[in-house]
């Protein structure tokens, strides 16, 4: 799955034990809409370094997997991140794609 939004927070890396580290990214989805939501996404171990090249307020697309954590028989939802890509706005017109092409109205004979 993927979610798109604006980076709200990037937490520092946290060591959970000798073999596991985690780093949290908080993404605000639909920031200009009526119901924006802050989504916490956790990145583990070697995936933590993915967040180093991203900044607060940057528009991103985040690859996620949904899972859960069992704590004393109670399941809590978890969102695991595996990819973050910057979203570059693309306002390309047909003239930008092919500037040499002229737009002529041609009367066809049929």
JSON list of N, CA, C and O in Angstrom, two decimals, residues 56-77:
[
{"chain": "A", "resi": 56, "resn": "UNK", "atom": "N", "xyz": [10.92, 18.04, 6.98]},
{"chain": "A", "resi": 56, "resn": "UNK", "atom": "CA", "xyz": [9.60, 18.47, 7.42]},
{"chain": "A", "resi": 56, "resn": "UNK", "atom": "C", "xyz": [8.97, 19.33, 6.31]},
{"chain": "A", "resi": 56, "resn": "UNK", "atom": "O", "xyz": [9.66, 20.09, 5.63]},
{"chain": "A", "resi": 57, "resn": "UNK", "atom": "N", "xyz": [7.69, 19.20, 6.11]},
{"chain": "A", "resi": 57, "resn": "UNK", "atom": "CA", "xyz": [6.88, 19.93, 5.11]},
{"chain": "A", "resi": 57, "resn": "UNK", "atom": "C", "xyz": [7.07, 19.43, 3.68]},
{"chain": "A", "resi": 57, "resn": "UNK", "atom": "O", "xyz": [6.47, 20.00, 2.76]},
{"chain": "A", "resi": 58, "resn": "UNK", "atom": "N", "xyz": [7.84, 18.40, 3.48]},
{"chain": "A", "resi": 58, "resn": "UNK", "atom": "CA", "xyz": [8.04, 17.84, 2.14]},
{"chain": "A", "resi": 58, "resn": "UNK", "atom": "C", "xyz": [6.85, 16.94, 1.79]},
{"chain": "A", "resi": 58, "resn": "UNK", "atom": "O", "xyz": [6.33, 16.21, 2.63]},
{"chain": "A", "resi": 59, "resn": "UNK", "atom": "N", "xyz": [6.41, 17.00, 0.53]},
{"chain": "A", "resi": 59, "resn": "UNK", "atom": "CA", "xyz": [5.34, 16.13, 0.07]},
{"chain": "A", "resi": 59, "resn": "UNK", "atom": "C", "xyz": [5.95, 14.79, -0.33]},
{"chain": "A", "resi": 59, "resn": "UNK", "atom": "O", "xyz": [6.90, 14.75, -1.11]},
{"chain": "A", "resi": 60, "resn": "UNK", "atom": "N", "xyz": [5.41, 13.69, 0.24]},
{"chain": "A", "resi": 60, "resn": "UNK", "atom": "CA", "xyz": [6.01, 12.37, 0.01]},
{"chain": "A", "resi": 60, "resn": "UNK", "atom": "C", "xyz": [4.94, 11.32, -0.27]},
{"chain": "A", "resi": 60, "resn": "UNK", "atom": "O", "xyz": [3.77, 11.49, 0.04]},
{"chain": "A", "resi": 61, "resn": "UNK", "atom": "N", "xyz": [5.41, 10.24, -0.86]},
{"chain": "A", "resi": 61, "resn": "UNK", "atom": "CA", "xyz": [4.62, 9.04, -1.07]},
{"chain": "A", "resi": 61, "resn": "UNK", "atom": "C", "xyz": [5.33, 7.95, -0.26]},
{"chain": "A", "resi": 61, "resn": "UNK", "atom": "O", "xyz": [6.51, 7.70, -0.47]},
{"chain": "A", "resi": 62, "resn": "UNK", "atom": "N", "xyz": [4.60, 7.30, 0.66]},
{"chain": "A", "resi": 62, "resn": "UNK", "atom": "CA", "xyz": [5.21, 6.35, 1.59]},
{"chain": "A", "resi": 62, "resn": "UNK", "atom": "C", "xyz": [4.66, 4.95, 1.32]},
{"chain": "A", "resi": 62, "resn": "UNK", "atom": "O", "xyz": [3.45, 4.73, 1.33]},
{"chain": "A", "resi": 63, "resn": "UNK", "atom": "N", "xyz": [5.58, 4.00, 1.07]},
{"chain": "A", "resi": 63, "resn": "UNK", "atom": "CA", "xyz": [5.20, 2.60, 0.92]},
{"chain": "A", "resi": 63, "resn": "UNK", "atom": "C", "xyz": [5.04, 1.98, 2.30]},
{"chain": "A", "resi": 63, "resn": "UNK", "atom": "O", "xyz": [5.95, 2.08, 3.13]},
{"chain": "A", "resi": 64, "resn": "UNK", "atom": "N", "xyz": [3.88, 1.35, 2.55]},
{"chain": "A", "resi": 64, "resn": "UNK", "atom": "CA", "xyz": [3.61, 0.81, 3.89]},
{"chain": "A", "resi": 64, "resn": "UNK", "atom": "C", "xyz": [3.07, -0.61, 3.82]},
{"chain": "A", "resi": 64, "resn": "UNK", "atom": "O", "xyz": [2.54, -1.04, 2.80]},
{"chain": "A", "resi": 65, "resn": "UNK", "atom": "N", "xyz": [3.19, -1.30, 4.93]},
{"chain": "A", "resi": 65, "resn": "UNK", "atom": "CA", "xyz": [2.51, -2.57, 5.18]},
{"chain": "A", "resi": 65, "resn": "UNK", "atom": "C", "xyz": [1.75, -2.42, 6.48]},
{"chain": "A", "resi": 65, "resn": "UNK", "atom": "O", "xyz": [2.24, -1.78, 7.42]},
{"chain": "A", "resi": 66, "resn": "UNK", "atom": "N", "xyz": [0.57, -2.98, 6.53]},
{"chain": "A", "resi": 66, "resn": "UNK", "atom": "CA", "xyz": [-0.23, -2.95, 7.75]},
{"chain": "A", "resi": 66, "resn": "UNK", "atom": "C", "xyz": [0.01, -4.22, 8.54]},
{"chain": "A", "resi": 66, "resn": "UNK", "atom": "O", "xyz": [0.17, -5.30, 7.99]},
{"chain": "A", "resi": 67, "resn": "UNK", "atom": "N", "xyz": [0.06, -4.07, 9.87]},
{"chain": "A", "resi": 67, "resn": "UNK", "atom": "CA", "xyz": [0.27, -5.22, 10.73]},
{"chain": "A", "resi": 67, "resn": "UNK", "atom": "C", "xyz": [-0.34, -4.94, 12.10]},
{"chain": "A", "resi": 67, "resn": "UNK", "atom": "O", "xyz": [-1.10, -4.00, 12.28]},
{"chain": "A", "resi": 68, "resn": "UNK", "atom": "N", "xyz": [0.02, -5.78, 13.05]},
{"chain": "A", "resi": 68, "resn": "UNK", "atom": "CA", "xyz": [-0.48, -5.57, 14.40]},
{"chain": "A", "resi": 68, "resn": "UNK", "atom": "C", "xyz": [0.55, -6.07, 15.41]},
{"chain": "A", "resi": 68, "resn": "UNK", "atom": "O", "xyz": [1.48, -6.81, 15.07]},
{"chain": "A", "resi": 69, "resn": "UNK", "atom": "N", "xyz": [0.38, -5.61, 16.64]},
{"chain": "A", "resi": 69, "resn": "UNK", "atom": "CA", "xyz": [1.26, -6.03, 17.73]},
{"chain": "A", "resi": 69, "resn": "UNK", "atom": "C", "xyz": [0.37, -6.56, 18.84]},
{"chain": "A", "resi": 69, "resn": "UNK", "atom": "O", "xyz": [-0.61, -5.92, 19.23]},
{"chain": "A", "resi": 70, "resn": "UNK", "atom": "N", "xyz": [0.70, -7.74, 19.36]},
{"chain": "A", "resi": 70, "resn": "UNK", "atom": "CA", "xyz": [-0.07, -8.35, 20.43]},
{"chain": "A", "resi": 70, "resn": "UNK", "atom": "C", "xyz": [0.54, -7.96, 21.77]},
{"chain": "A", "resi": 70, "resn": "UNK", "atom": "O", "xyz": [1.70, -8.22, 22.03]},
{"chain": "A", "resi": 71, "resn": "UNK", "atom": "N", "xyz": [-0.24, -7.32, 22.60]},
{"chain": "A", "resi": 71, "resn": "UNK", "atom": "CA", "xyz": [0.22, -6.92, 23.94]},
{"chain": "A", "resi": 71, "resn": "UNK", "atom": "C", "xyz": [-0.79, -7.46, 24.96]},
{"chain": "A", "resi": 71, "resn": "UNK", "atom": "O", "xyz": [-1.88, -6.92, 25.11]},
{"chain": "A", "resi": 72, "resn": "UNK", "atom": "N", "xyz": [-0.41, -8.55, 25.62]},
{"chain": "A", "resi": 72, "resn": "UNK", "atom": "CA", "xyz": [-1.27, -9.19, 26.63]},
{"chain": "A", "resi": 72, "resn": "UNK", "atom": "C", "xyz": [-2.64, -9.56, 26.06]},
{"chain": "A", "resi": 72, "resn": "UNK", "atom": "O", "xyz": [-3.68, -9.32, 26.67]},
{"chain": "A", "resi": 73, "resn": "UNK", "atom": "N", "xyz": [-2.66, -10.13, 24.87]},
{"chain": "A", "resi": 73, "resn": "UNK", "atom": "CA", "xyz": [-3.89, -10.59, 24.26]},
{"chain": "A", "resi": 73, "resn": "UNK", "atom": "C", "xyz": [-4.68, -9.51, 23.52]},
{"chain": "A", "resi": 73, "resn": "UNK", "atom": "O", "xyz": [-5.71, -9.80, 22.94]},
{"chain": "A", "resi": 74, "resn": "UNK", "atom": "N", "xyz": [-4.20, -8.28, 23.54]},
{"chain": "A", "resi": 74, "resn": "UNK", "atom": "CA", "xyz": [-4.87, -7.20, 22.83]},
{"chain": "A", "resi": 74, "resn": "UNK", "atom": "C", "xyz": [-4.05, -6.86, 21.60]},
{"chain": "A", "resi": 74, "resn": "UNK", "atom": "O", "xyz": [-2.85, -6.61, 21.69]},
{"chain": "A", "resi": 75, "resn": "UNK", "atom": "N", "xyz": [-4.71, -6.83, 20.43]},
{"chain": "A", "resi": 75, "resn": "UNK", "atom": "CA", "xyz": [-4.03, -6.50, 19.19]},
{"chain": "A", "resi": 75, "resn": "UNK", "atom": "C", "xyz": [-4.10, -5.00, 18.93]},
{"chain": "A", "resi": 75, "resn": "UNK", "atom": "O", "xyz": [-5.17, -4.40, 19.00]},
{"chain": "A", "resi": 76, "resn": "UNK", "atom": "N", "xyz": [-2.95, -4.41, 18.66]},
{"chain": "A", "resi": 76, "resn": "UNK", "atom": "CA", "xyz": [-2.86, -2.99, 18.33]},
{"chain": "A", "resi": 76, "resn": "UNK", "atom": "C", "xyz": [-2.38, -2.86, 16.89]},
{"chain": "A", "resi": 76, "resn": "UNK", "atom": "O", "xyz": [-1.42, -3.52, 16.48]},
{"chain": "A", "resi": 77, "resn": "UNK", "atom": "N", "xyz": [-3.05, -2.02, 16.10]},
{"chain": "A", "resi": 77, "resn": "UNK", "atom": "CA", "xyz": [-2.62, -1.86, 14.70]},
{"chain": "A", "resi": 77, "resn": "UNK", "atom": "C", "xyz": [-1.26, -1.18, 14.60]},
{"chain": "A", "resi": 77, "resn": "UNK", "atom": "O", "xyz": [-0.92, -0.32, 15.42]}
]
